[in-house]
Coordinates of C-alpha atoms in Angstrom, one line a residue:
M209 CA 0.0 0.0 0.0
K210 CA 1.3 3.3 -0.9
L211 CA 1.4 5.7 2.0
I212 CA 0.2 9.3 1.4
P213 CA 1.7 11.9 3.8
N214 CA -1.5 13.9 4.2
N215 CA -4.1 11.1 4.3
P216 CA -7.1 10.8 6.7
I217 CA -5.8 7.6 8.3
L218 CA -2.6 9.3 9.5
N219 CA -4.5 12.4 10.6
Y220 CA -6.9 10.2 12.6
I221 CA -4.0 8.3 14.2
F222 CA -2.0 11.4 15.2
L223 CA -4.7 14.0 15.9
N224 CA -7.7 12.1 17.2
S225 CA -7.8 12.2 21.0
R226 CA -8.6 8.6 21.7
S227 CA -6.1 7.2 19.3
R228 CA -3.5 9.8 20.5
S229 CA -3.7 8.4 24.0
I230 CA -3.0 4.9 22.7
F231 CA -0.2 6.3 20.7
H232 CA 1.4 8.0 23.7
I233 CA 2.0 4.5 25.1
L234 CA 3.6 3.5 21.8
I235 CA 5.8 6.6 21.9
C236 CA 7.2 5.6 25.4
G237 CA 7.7 2.1 24.3
L238 CA 9.5 3.1 21.1
L239 CA 11.7 5.4 23.1
A240 CA 12.5 2.7 25.7
V241 CA 13.3 0.3 23.0
S242 CA 15.4 2.8 21.1
I243 CA 17.9 2.9 24.0
F244 CA 19.1 -0.4 23.0
L245 CA 18.8 0.1 19.2
P246 CA 21.6 1.3 16.8
Q247 CA 21.3 4.1 14.3
L248 CA 17.9 4.5 12.5
A249 CA 17.7 2.2 9.4
V250 CA 21.3 1.3 9.4
A251 CA 22.0 -2.4 9.9
R252 CA 24.3 -3.2 12.7
R253 CA 26.5 -6.3 13.3
R254 CA 25.7 -8.5 16.2
H255 CA 28.6 -10.0 18.1
F256 CA 28.9 -13.7 18.9
S257 CA 31.2 -15.7 21.1
K258 CA 33.5 -18.2 19.4
P259 CA 32.2 -21.8 19.6
A260 CA 34.5 -24.5 20.6
E261 CA 34.7 -26.2 17.3
P262 CA 37.4 -27.3 14.9
E263 CA 39.3 -24.4 13.3
N264 CA 37.9 -24.7 9.8
A265 CA 34.5 -26.1 10.6
P266 CA 31.3 -24.1 10.0
T267 CA 29.4 -23.8 13.2
T268 CA 26.3 -22.5 14.8
T269 CA 27.3 -19.5 16.8
T270 CA 25.8 -18.4 20.2
E271 CA 25.5 -14.8 21.6
A272 CA 28.0 -13.6 24.2
C273 CA 28.6 -10.6 26.5
S274 CA 31.3 -8.1 26.0
N275 CA 34.1 -7.6 28.6
N276 CA 33.2 -5.9 31.8
N277 CA 34.7 -2.5 31.0
N278 CA 32.8 -2.3 27.8
N279 CA 29.6 -3.4 29.6
D280 CA 30.1 -0.6 32.1
I281 CA 30.5 2.0 29.4
S282 CA 27.6 0.6 27.5
L283 CA 25.4 0.6 30.6
N284 CA 26.3 4.2 31.4
N285 CA 25.5 5.2 27.8
Q286 CA 22.2 3.5 27.9
V287 CA 21.2 5.1 31.2
S288 CA 22.1 8.5 29.8
R289 CA 20.2 7.9 26.6
A290 CA 17.3 6.6 28.6
A291 CA 17.1 9.8 30.7
S292 CA 17.3 12.0 27.5
N293 CA 14.6 10.0 25.7
F294 CA 12.2 10.1 28.6
V295 CA 12.6 13.9 29.0
L296 CA 11.9 14.2 25.3
A297 CA 9.0 11.9 25.7
S298 CA 7.4 14.0 28.5
T299 CA 7.7 17.0 26.2
W300 CA 5.8 15.3 23.4
L301 CA 3.1 14.1 25.8
T302 CA 2.5 17.5 27.3
K303 CA 2.4 19.0 23.8
P304 CA 0.8 16.1 22.0
N305 CA -0.1 17.8 18.7
W306 CA 3.3 19.4 18.4
G307 CA 5.1 16.2 19.4
L308 CA 3.2 13.8 17.3
E309 CA 3.3 16.0 14.2
N310 CA 7.1 16.4 14.7
I311 CA 7.5 12.7 15.1
V312 CA 5.7 12.1 11.8
E313 CA 7.5 14.9 10.0
A314 CA 11.0 13.9 11.1
A315 CA 10.8 10.1 11.0
G316 CA 8.1 9.6 8.4
P317 CA 10.1 10.1 5.3
Y318 CA 12.8 7.7 6.5
V319 CA 10.3 5.1 7.6
Y320 CA 8.5 5.3 4.4
A321 CA 11.8 5.0 2.4
F322 CA 12.9 2.1 4.5
L323 CA 9.7 0.2 4.2
N324 CA 9.6 0.9 0.4
R325 CA 13.2 0.0 -0.3
T326 CA 14.0 -1.3 -3.8
S327 CA 13.8 -5.1 -4.1
W328 CA 17.2 -6.8 -3.7
P329 CA 19.6 -6.8 -5.4
N330 CA 18.4 -3.8 -7.4
I331 CA 19.7 -0.2 -6.6
N332 CA 17.2 2.6 -5.6
Q333 CA 16.8 5.2 -8.2
A334 CA 17.7 8.0 -5.8
A335 CA 20.9 6.3 -5.0
K336 CA 21.7 6.0 -8.6
E337 CA 21.6 9.8 -8.8
A338 CA 24.0 10.3 -5.8
R339 CA 27.7 9.9 -6.2
V340 CA 29.2 7.8 -3.5
P341 CA 32.8 6.7 -4.1
I342 CA 34.3 3.6 -2.6
L343 CA 38.1 3.8 -2.4
M344 CA 40.2 0.6 -2.6
Y345 CA 43.6 0.1 -0.9
H346 CA 45.9 -2.8 -0.7
D347 CA 49.1 -3.1 1.4
I348 CA 50.4 -0.3 3.6
L349 CA 54.3 -0.4 3.7
P350 CA 57.0 1.8 4.9
E351 CA 58.7 1.2 1.5
K352 CA 56.5 0.4 -1.6
Q353 CA 57.1 -2.8 -3.5
V354 CA 54.5 -2.2 -6.3
F355 CA 52.8 0.9 -7.6
F356 CA 49.6 0.6 -5.7
D357 CA 51.2 0.2 -2.3
V358 CA 50.7 3.2 0.0
T359 CA 53.2 4.3 2.8
P360 CA 51.8 5.0 6.2
E361 CA 52.7 8.7 5.7
E362 CA 50.8 8.9 2.4
L363 CA 47.8 7.2 4.0
E364 CA 47.6 9.7 6.9
Q365 CA 48.0 12.5 4.4
Q366 CA 45.1 11.1 2.4
F367 CA 42.9 10.8 5.6
Q368 CA 43.8 14.4 6.3
T369 CA 42.8 15.4 2.8
L370 CA 39.5 13.8 3.2
K371 CA 39.0 15.7 6.5
D372 CA 40.1 19.0 5.0
N373 CA 37.7 18.6 2.1
G374 CA 34.7 17.9 4.1
M375 CA 34.5 14.2 3.2
T376 CA 32.6 11.9 5.6
P377 CA 33.8 8.2 5.5
I378 CA 30.7 5.9 6.1
S379 CA 30.3 2.3 6.9
L380 CA 29.3 -0.3 4.4
D381 CA 26.2 -0.8 6.4
Q382 CA 25.3 2.8 5.8
L383 CA 26.0 2.5 2.1
M384 CA 23.9 -0.7 1.8
T385 CA 20.9 1.1 3.3
H386 CA 21.4 4.0 1.1
L387 CA 21.6 1.9 -2.1
Q388 CA 18.4 0.1 -1.2
T389 CA 16.3 3.0 0.1
G390 CA 17.8 6.1 -1.5
M391 CA 18.1 7.7 2.0
P392 CA 20.6 10.6 1.8
L393 CA 24.1 10.2 3.1
P394 CA 26.3 13.0 4.4
E395 CA 26.9 15.7 1.8
K396 CA 30.3 14.3 0.7
P397 CA 30.5 10.6 1.7
V398 CA 33.2 8.0 1.0
V399 CA 33.7 4.4 1.8
L400 CA 37.3 3.1 2.6
T401 CA 38.1 -0.4 1.8
F402 CA 41.4 -2.5 2.4
D403 CA 41.9 -5.8 0.6
D404 CA 43.8 -9.0 1.4
G405 CA 44.3 -8.7 5.2
Y406 CA 47.9 -7.4 5.1
G407 CA 49.9 -6.9 8.3
G408 CA 50.1 -3.2 7.5
H409 CA 46.3 -3.0 8.0
Y410 CA 46.6 -3.8 11.7
Q411 CA 49.9 -2.0 12.2
Y412 CA 49.2 1.3 10.3
V413 CA 45.6 1.5 9.1
Y414 CA 43.7 0.4 12.3
P415 CA 45.5 3.0 14.5
L416 CA 44.7 5.8 11.9
L417 CA 41.0 4.7 11.9
K418 CA 40.8 5.1 15.5
K419 CA 42.7 8.5 15.5
Y420 CA 40.3 10.0 12.8
G421 CA 37.2 8.1 13.7
Y422 CA 36.9 6.7 10.3
P423 CA 35.1 3.4 9.5
A424 CA 36.5 1.0 7.0
V425 CA 36.1 -2.4 5.4
F426 CA 38.7 -5.0 5.6
S427 CA 38.3 -7.8 3.0
I428 CA 39.9 -11.1 4.3
Y429 CA 40.8 -14.4 2.5
T430 CA 41.1 -17.0 5.2
N431 CA 44.2 -18.8 4.0
G432 CA 46.1 -15.6 4.2
V433 CA 45.4 -14.9 7.9
G434 CA 48.6 -15.5 9.9
N435 CA 50.6 -16.4 6.7
N436 CA 53.6 -14.3 6.6
T437 CA 55.4 -15.9 3.6
G438 CA 56.3 -13.0 1.4
R439 CA 54.2 -10.2 2.8
T440 CA 53.0 -10.1 6.3
H441 CA 49.2 -10.7 7.1
V442 CA 47.1 -10.1 10.1
S443 CA 46.8 -12.8 12.7
W444 CA 43.4 -14.2 14.0
E445 CA 44.0 -12.4 17.3
Q446 CA 44.7 -9.1 15.6
L447 CA 41.7 -9.6 13.3
K448 CA 39.4 -10.4 16.3
E449 CA 40.6 -7.1 18.0
M450 CA 39.8 -5.2 14.9
A451 CA 36.4 -6.9 14.3
A452 CA 35.3 -6.0 17.9
N453 CA 35.7 -2.3 17.0
P454 CA 32.5 -0.6 15.6
L455 CA 34.6 1.2 13.0
V456 CA 35.6 -2.0 11.3
T457 CA 33.6 -4.1 8.9
I458 CA 35.0 -7.5 7.9
A459 CA 34.2 -8.9 4.4
S460 CA 34.9 -12.2 2.9
H461 CA 37.5 -12.2 0.2
S462 CA 37.3 -16.1 -0.6
V463 CA 39.4 -18.9 0.9
S464 CA 42.6 -18.8 -1.2
H465 CA 42.2 -15.5 -3.2
P466 CA 42.4 -17.1 -6.7
P467 CA 43.3 -14.7 -9.5
D468 CA 40.1 -15.5 -11.4
L469 CA 37.1 -17.2 -9.7
T470 CA 35.3 -17.3 -13.1
V471 CA 37.5 -20.2 -14.4
F472 CA 36.6 -22.4 -11.5
P473 CA 34.1 -25.2 -11.6
P474 CA 30.9 -24.6 -9.7
K475 CA 31.8 -26.8 -6.7
Q476 CA 35.1 -25.0 -6.3
I477 CA 33.5 -21.5 -6.5
Q478 CA 31.1 -22.7 -3.8
I479 CA 33.9 -23.7 -1.5
E480 CA 35.7 -20.4 -2.0
V481 CA 32.5 -18.4 -1.3
V482 CA 30.8 -20.4 1.4
E483 CA 33.7 -21.7 3.4
S484 CA 35.4 -18.4 3.8
K485 CA 32.2 -17.0 5.3
A486 CA 31.8 -19.9 7.6
I487 CA 35.4 -19.7 8.8
L488 CA 35.3 -15.9 9.4
E489 CA 32.1 -16.2 11.3
A490 CA 33.4 -19.1 13.5
K491 CA 36.7 -17.4 14.2
L492 CA 35.4 -13.9 14.7
G493 CA 32.0 -14.5 16.2
I494 CA 30.3 -12.1 13.8
P495 CA 28.0 -12.5 10.8
I496 CA 29.7 -11.8 7.5
R497 CA 27.4 -10.0 5.2
Y498 CA 29.7 -8.8 2.5
F499 CA 32.0 -10.4 -0.2
T500 CA 34.8 -8.9 -2.2
Y501 CA 35.5 -10.7 -5.5
P502 CA 39.3 -11.4 -5.7
A503 CA 40.8 -9.2 -8.4
G504 CA 37.3 -8.0 -9.0
K505 CA 36.6 -10.8 -11.4
Y506 CA 33.1 -12.4 -11.4
N507 CA 30.4 -13.7 -13.8
E508 CA 26.8 -14.9 -13.4
Q509 CA 27.9 -18.2 -11.9
V510 CA 30.2 -16.5 -9.3
A511 CA 27.5 -13.9 -8.4
S512 CA 24.8 -16.6 -8.1
S513 CA 27.1 -18.4 -5.6
V514 CA 27.6 -15.2 -3.6
Q515 CA 23.8 -14.7 -3.5
A516 CA 23.2 -18.3 -2.5
A517 CA 25.8 -18.1 0.3
G518 CA 23.6 -15.3 1.9
Y519 CA 25.8 -12.3 1.3
D520 CA 23.9 -8.9 1.1
L521 CA 26.4 -7.1 -1.1
A522 CA 29.6 -7.8 -3.1
L523 CA 32.3 -5.4 -4.0
T524 CA 34.2 -5.5 -7.3
M525 CA 36.8 -3.5 -9.1
S526 CA 37.9 -2.7 -12.7
D527 CA 40.9 -0.7 -13.9
V528 CA 38.9 0.4 -17.0
D529 CA 35.4 0.9 -15.6
E530 CA 35.5 2.7 -12.3
R531 CA 32.1 3.9 -11.1
F532 CA 30.4 5.5 -8.1
A533 CA 28.5 3.0 -6.0
G534 CA 25.0 4.0 -7.2
A535 CA 26.1 3.5 -10.9
S536 CA 26.8 -0.2 -10.2
D537 CA 24.8 -2.8 -12.0
N538 CA 23.4 -4.2 -8.7
L539 CA 24.3 -4.9 -5.2
L540 CA 26.2 -8.1 -6.3
A541 CA 28.6 -5.9 -8.3
V542 CA 29.3 -2.7 -6.4
S543 CA 32.0 -0.7 -8.1
R544 CA 35.1 0.9 -6.5
F545 CA 37.8 3.4 -7.4
G546 CA 41.5 2.9 -6.9
Q547 CA 43.0 5.0 -4.1
S548 CA 44.9 7.0 -6.6
K549 CA 41.7 8.6 -7.8
L550 CA 41.2 10.3 -4.4
Q551 CA 41.4 13.8 -5.7
D552 CA 39.0 13.2 -8.5
V553 CA 36.2 11.6 -6.4
I554 CA 36.5 14.4 -3.8
K555 CA 35.4 16.9 -6.4
Q556 CA 32.4 14.9 -7.4
A557 CA 31.2 13.0 -4.2
W558 CA 27.6 13.8 -3.3
G559 CA 25.4 12.0 -0.8
G560 CA 22.1 12.4 -2.7
A561 CA 19.1 14.7 -2.5
K562 CA 17.2 15.2 0.8
L563 CA 14.0 13.1 1.2
P564 CA 10.8 15.1 0.7
S565 CA 9.5 16.5 3.9
W566 CA 6.5 14.7 5.3
K567 CA 4.0 16.9 7.1
T568 CA 0.6 15.9 8.5
G569 CA -0.7 19.4 7.5
F570 CA 0.0 22.3 5.2
D571 CA 2.4 25.0 6.2
F572 CA 0.6 28.4 5.7
A573 CA 2.6 30.3 8.4
S574 CA 6.1 30.3 6.9
P575 CA 7.7 33.6 5.5
V576 CA 7.0 34.4 1.9
Q577 CA 10.3 33.8 0.0
K578 CA 11.2 34.5 -3.6
T579 CA 13.7 32.3 -5.5
D580 CA 15.1 32.7 -9.1
M581 CA 16.4 29.6 -10.7
T582 CA 17.2 28.1 -14.1
I583 CA 16.3 24.4 -14.5
D584 CA 16.9 22.6 -17.8
K585 CA 17.6 25.9 -19.3
I586 CA 14.1 27.3 -18.3
P587 CA 14.4 30.6 -16.2
L588 CA 11.8 30.4 -13.4
I589 CA 10.7 32.6 -10.6
L590 CA 9.0 30.9 -7.7
V591 CA 7.5 32.6 -4.6
S592 CA 6.6 30.1 -1.8
G593 CA 5.2 30.4 1.7
G594 CA 2.4 32.4 3.4
K595 CA -1.3 31.7 3.3
P596 CA -2.9 31.1 -0.2
I597 CA -6.1 33.1 -1.2
T598 CA -7.8 34.0 -4.5
I599 CA -8.9 37.4 -5.5
H600 CA -12.0 37.8 -7.9
A601 CA -11.9 41.4 -9.1
D602 CA -15.0 43.3 -10.3
S603 CA -13.5 43.8 -13.8
R604 CA -10.2 43.2 -15.5
Y605 CA -7.0 44.7 -14.2
T606 CA -3.2 44.0 -14.1
V607 CA -2.4 41.6 -11.3
K608 CA -0.5 44.5 -9.7
E609 CA -3.7 46.5 -9.6
I610 CA -5.7 43.6 -8.4
V611 CA -3.5 43.2 -5.4
A612 CA -3.5 46.9 -4.7
R613 CA -7.3 47.1 -4.9
S614 CA -7.9 44.0 -2.7
N615 CA -6.8 45.5 0.6
T616 CA -5.4 42.0 1.5
N617 CA -1.7 43.1 1.9
A618 CA -0.8 40.1 -0.3
V619 CA 3.0 39.7 -0.7
A620 CA 2.8 37.9 -4.0
A621 CA 0.2 37.1 -6.6
V622 CA 0.0 35.3 -10.0
D623 CA -2.8 35.6 -12.6
G624 CA -5.5 32.9 -11.8
G625 CA -8.2 31.0 -13.7
F626 CA -9.4 31.4 -17.3
F627 CA -12.0 34.1 -18.1
S628 CA -14.5 34.8 -20.8
L629 CA -13.3 37.0 -23.6
K630 CA -16.7 38.2 -24.7
L631 CA -16.5 41.7 -23.0
L632 CA -13.4 43.6 -22.3
N633 CA -14.5 44.7 -18.8
S634 CA -16.1 41.4 -17.9
N635 CA -15.0 39.4 -14.8
V636 CA -17.0 36.3 -15.9
M637 CA -14.8 33.2 -15.3
I638 CA -14.8 30.0 -17.2
G639 CA -16.2 27.6 -14.6
P640 CA -17.2 28.2 -11.0
V641 CA -15.3 30.7 -8.9
Y642 CA -15.3 31.3 -5.1
S643 CA -13.1 33.9 -3.3
Q644 CA -12.8 34.7 0.4
V645 CA -12.2 38.3 -0.5
T646 CA -15.7 38.7 -2.1
K647 CA -17.3 35.7 -0.1
Q648 CA -19.3 35.1 -3.2
F649 CA -19.7 31.8 -5.1
I650 CA -20.4 32.3 -8.8
P651 CA -21.2 29.2 -10.8
G652 CA -19.9 28.6 -14.3
S653 CA -22.2 28.7 -17.3
A654 CA -23.8 25.4 -18.3
W655 CA -22.2 25.7 -21.7
D656 CA -18.6 26.4 -20.4
I657 CA -18.5 23.8 -17.6
Q658 CA -19.0 20.9 -20.0
K659 CA -15.9 21.7 -21.8
I660 CA -13.6 21.8 -18.7
A661 CA -14.7 18.6 -17.2
A662 CA -11.8 16.6 -15.4
R663 CA -9.6 19.8 -15.3
P664 CA -8.1 20.5 -11.9
L665 CA -10.6 22.0 -9.5
V666 CA -8.6 24.0 -6.8
L667 CA -10.0 24.1 -3.4
I668 CA -8.5 26.1 -0.6
S669 CA -9.4 26.2 3.1
P670 CA -7.5 27.8 6.0
H671 CA -5.7 24.6 6.5
E672 CA -5.3 22.7 3.3
V673 CA -5.3 22.8 -0.5
R674 CA -6.8 20.1 -2.7
F675 CA -6.6 19.5 -6.5
I676 CA -9.4 17.3 -7.7
P677 CA -10.9 16.6 -11.2
F678 CA -13.7 19.0 -11.9
D679 CA -17.1 17.3 -12.2
P680 CA -19.8 19.6 -13.8
L681 CA -22.6 17.7 -12.1
K682 CA -21.1 17.9 -8.6
H683 CA -18.9 21.1 -8.4
N684 CA -21.0 23.9 -9.8
T685 CA -22.7 24.8 -6.6
L686 CA -21.3 26.0 -3.2
E687 CA -22.8 23.0 -1.6
G688 CA -21.1 20.7 -4.1
I689 CA -17.6 22.0 -3.4
Q690 CA -18.4 22.1 0.4
A691 CA -19.1 18.5 0.2
E692 CA -15.6 17.9 -1.0
M693 CA -14.1 20.4 1.5
P694 CA -16.5 21.7 4.3
E695 CA -14.2 24.7 5.2
V696 CA -13.6 25.8 1.7
T697 CA -12.9 29.6 1.2
D698 CA -11.6 29.7 -2.4
A699 CA -12.3 27.7 -5.5
F700 CA -11.6 27.9 -9.2
V701 CA -10.9 25.6 -12.2
A702 CA -7.3 25.6 -13.5
A703 CA -6.2 24.6 -17.0
A704 CA -4.3 21.4 -16.4
W705 CA -2.0 19.6 -14.0
L706 CA 1.7 20.2 -14.6
V707 CA 2.8 18.1 -11.7
K708 CA 0.7 15.6 -9.8
D709 CA 1.8 13.6 -6.7
G710 CA 5.4 14.6 -7.4
Q711 CA 5.4 13.4 -11.0
P712 CA 5.4 15.5 -14.2
R713 CA 2.4 14.9 -16.5
E714 CA 2.5 13.0 -19.8
P715 CA 1.2 14.5 -23.0
S716 CA -1.8 12.3 -23.0
S717 CA -3.0 13.7 -19.7
F718 CA -3.7 17.1 -21.2
N719 CA -6.7 15.8 -23.1
G720 CA -6.1 17.8 -26.2
L721 CA -5.9 21.2 -24.3
Y722 CA -5.3 23.8 -26.9
G723 CA -1.6 25.0 -27.1
F724 CA -0.3 22.8 -24.2
D725 CA 2.6 21.6 -26.3
I726 CA 3.4 25.0 -27.7
A727 CA 6.2 27.2 -26.2
R728 CA 4.5 30.2 -24.4
Y729 CA 5.0 32.2 -21.2
R730 CA 3.5 30.0 -18.5
A731 CA 2.0 30.8 -15.0
F732 CA 1.5 28.2 -12.4
W733 CA 0.6 27.7 -8.8
G734 CA 0.7 24.6 -6.5
I735 CA 2.2 23.1 -3.3
N736 CA 5.8 22.3 -2.9
Q737 CA 7.4 19.3 -1.0
K738 CA 7.4 21.4 2.2
K739 CA 3.6 21.7 1.9
Q740 CA 3.9 25.4 1.2
A741 CA 1.8 27.3 -1.4
T742 CA 3.9 28.3 -4.3
V743 CA 3.2 30.7 -7.2
G744 CA 5.5 31.3 -10.2
V745 CA 6.1 32.0 -13.8
S746 CA 8.6 31.0 -16.6
L747 CA 10.5 34.1 -17.9
E748 CA 10.8 32.6 -21.4
S749 CA 8.4 30.5 -23.5
V750 CA 8.2 26.8 -22.7
D751 CA 5.7 24.0 -23.4
S752 CA 3.7 22.4 -20.6
I753 CA 5.5 19.1 -20.6
S754 CA 9.0 20.6 -20.2
L755 CA 7.7 23.0 -17.6
G756 CA 6.2 20.1 -15.5
K757 CA 9.6 18.3 -15.6
A758 CA 11.4 21.4 -14.4
L759 CA 8.9 22.1 -11.6
V760 CA 9.4 18.6 -10.2
K761 CA 13.1 19.3 -10.0
A762 CA 12.3 22.7 -8.4
G763 CA 10.5 20.7 -5.5
L764 CA 6.8 21.0 -6.6
Q765 CA 4.6 18.2 -5.2
D766 CA 1.6 19.4 -7.1
A767 CA 1.3 22.2 -9.7
V768 CA -1.4 23.4 -12.0
M769 CA -1.2 25.8 -14.9
V770 CA -3.2 29.0 -14.6
D771 CA -3.9 31.5 -17.4
S772 CA -0.8 31.9 -19.4
G773 CA 0.5 33.4 -22.6
Q774 CA 0.0 37.2 -22.5
S775 CA -1.9 36.9 -19.3
T776 CA 1.2 35.5 -17.5
S777 CA 2.0 37.8 -14.6
L778 CA 3.8 37.6 -11.3
V779 CA 3.7 40.4 -8.8
Y780 CA 6.0 40.4 -5.6
Q781 CA 6.0 43.2 -3.0
G782 CA 3.9 45.4 -5.2
E783 CA 6.2 45.1 -8.3
S784 CA 5.7 43.2 -11.6
L785 CA 8.4 40.6 -12.2
V786 CA 7.7 39.8 -15.9
R787 CA 9.5 41.6 -18.6
Y788 CA 6.5 42.8 -20.6
Q789 CA 3.1 44.4 -19.9
P790 CA 0.7 41.6 -19.2
R791 CA -2.9 41.9 -20.3
P792 CA -5.6 42.7 -17.7
V793 CA -7.4 39.7 -15.9
P794 CA -10.2 39.5 -13.4
H795 CA -8.6 36.8 -11.2
A796 CA -5.5 36.2 -9.2
V797 CA -4.0 33.6 -6.7
A798 CA -2.2 35.4 -3.9
L799 CA 0.0 34.7 -0.9
L800 CA -0.5 36.5 2.3
G801 CA 2.3 36.9 4.8
S802 CA 1.8 36.6 8.5
P803 CA 1.3 39.8 10.5
S804 CA 4.9 39.7 11.7
T805 CA 6.2 39.4 8.1
N806 CA 3.9 42.0 6.6
T807 CA 4.7 44.8 8.9
P808 CA 7.4 45.7 8.3
P809 CA 7.6 43.9 4.9
C810 CA 8.4 40.2 5.2
V811 CA 11.8 38.9 5.6
L812 CA 12.8 37.6 2.2
V813 CA 15.3 35.2 1.0
E814 CA 16.4 35.6 -2.6
N815 CA 19.1 33.5 -4.2
K816 CA 20.0 32.4 -7.7
T817 CA 19.7 28.7 -7.7
K818 CA 20.9 26.4 -10.4
H819 CA 19.6 22.8 -10.4
R820 CA 22.2 20.4 -9.6
R821 CA 22.8 17.7 -12.2
S822 CA 23.1 14.3 -10.7

């Protein structure tokens, strides 16, 4: 079932007094449980004791406690967290509406994203648009033996470079959640990985991770542990110490690290993939969720064995096809960059777009703000915030004059619904119109309303806005629109949806509307993802389809086209913002600021924004 942020069920749960009292109990329970839970929506490793079984035998592991010192620290942290959570809970319960709404608004988008994560092993579309690099290292040595070795001094310099450039190393658990759900990561994330379990990983890397607080992944092939022929490798004791640290994730890297798993028969592939996991879990007492292909080589047979063995994700590599994690084929083939590409990935790294805000109600109290932006080469002006109203004038005027005559102190306004062209001084609209300024409902003519069936009927109340298909048989009376919205204060019929439920509209949805596919000046109004009323115009000619796509990128959740072409007009703080003299109109959609933002004139934020290409 697709959840709708502003639906009646959620409103009942969070705002009805009886259900709210039940929900209070759930809040306390959730907070109490949260004391013992890790980060929200990020999988966490469980620690197990090592069973008394033969060294290489797969075993069933059992849970064990940490050492006494760690237990003391953990208990102190839990008590502290409990105190903080119950203080917070008491605030929520004494201000139930505020508290419950904030819970929904803060946690709702994340819960929704987590529950609607992409089916495994596919990668979420939002994660594909992010740019999360995974850096791959091998041995760390005081003196390099091959070109991809790194000295301890170089490694620390690279760690410092990450810090100086605002990069945030994240765990593979966090990346896994991001790739499945699209939940945003820190602004400039990076994943650090170290392959083959060399001795330098314990001697040099591990201390630096603790110094900088950076998480990292160590890919271990089990035959190499404790084997110091040629290069040194970590011992089991060293590996157990590292695995016990929350900064460290251990991944399987096969049993023997063959140069090419793809040439092995299926049975041998299974041994390399399955036994390495079993040995690591038995020796370290932790679940092993990730696999790293030796030399990055895999095919469908190898990937199928990795899937069958129960791994959640597999890392690969390629000298000729290095990609950001989200650009990988799927979770069984997640790409990495060699560490030599550090400077390149720093310039491009991006953790992804923020999740759309999830509010139980509309925001009609925020300051009115103007934003200039260019999206897909379309210059736009958007004004958002404030309380939406409509103004039905007694004749035709410029929108600037309509606002001045209305005595509403509107901060911004755009031309509104379509009107009859029969008389130059007529204020007759095409379709029904209702304005809180005049407090008059005027039905549309029987002849006109048949032609505009199914166009968006805009309904405004003091608390919400709705866009519903216009039904000439139901919506041409005040009683008809009140049946849809009992507290309705304003209503009119717009030309067409440009954006509906966060998606741009297809050409077929315009039902043959004249000129929808022609480039013209366009005016629009709607609701953005912050649940704020928004009016705006295009400063250059554009067709309706392209405009809808641009408005989605601009953050509109729903948007309808109002009277456009030569009627296109946007007024802000008493001044027209279009580059020509628009023709007079009888109707406008306006935004009122709160008293504190109207006198003196509202605090405005104006910035030139360019849509970020992902």
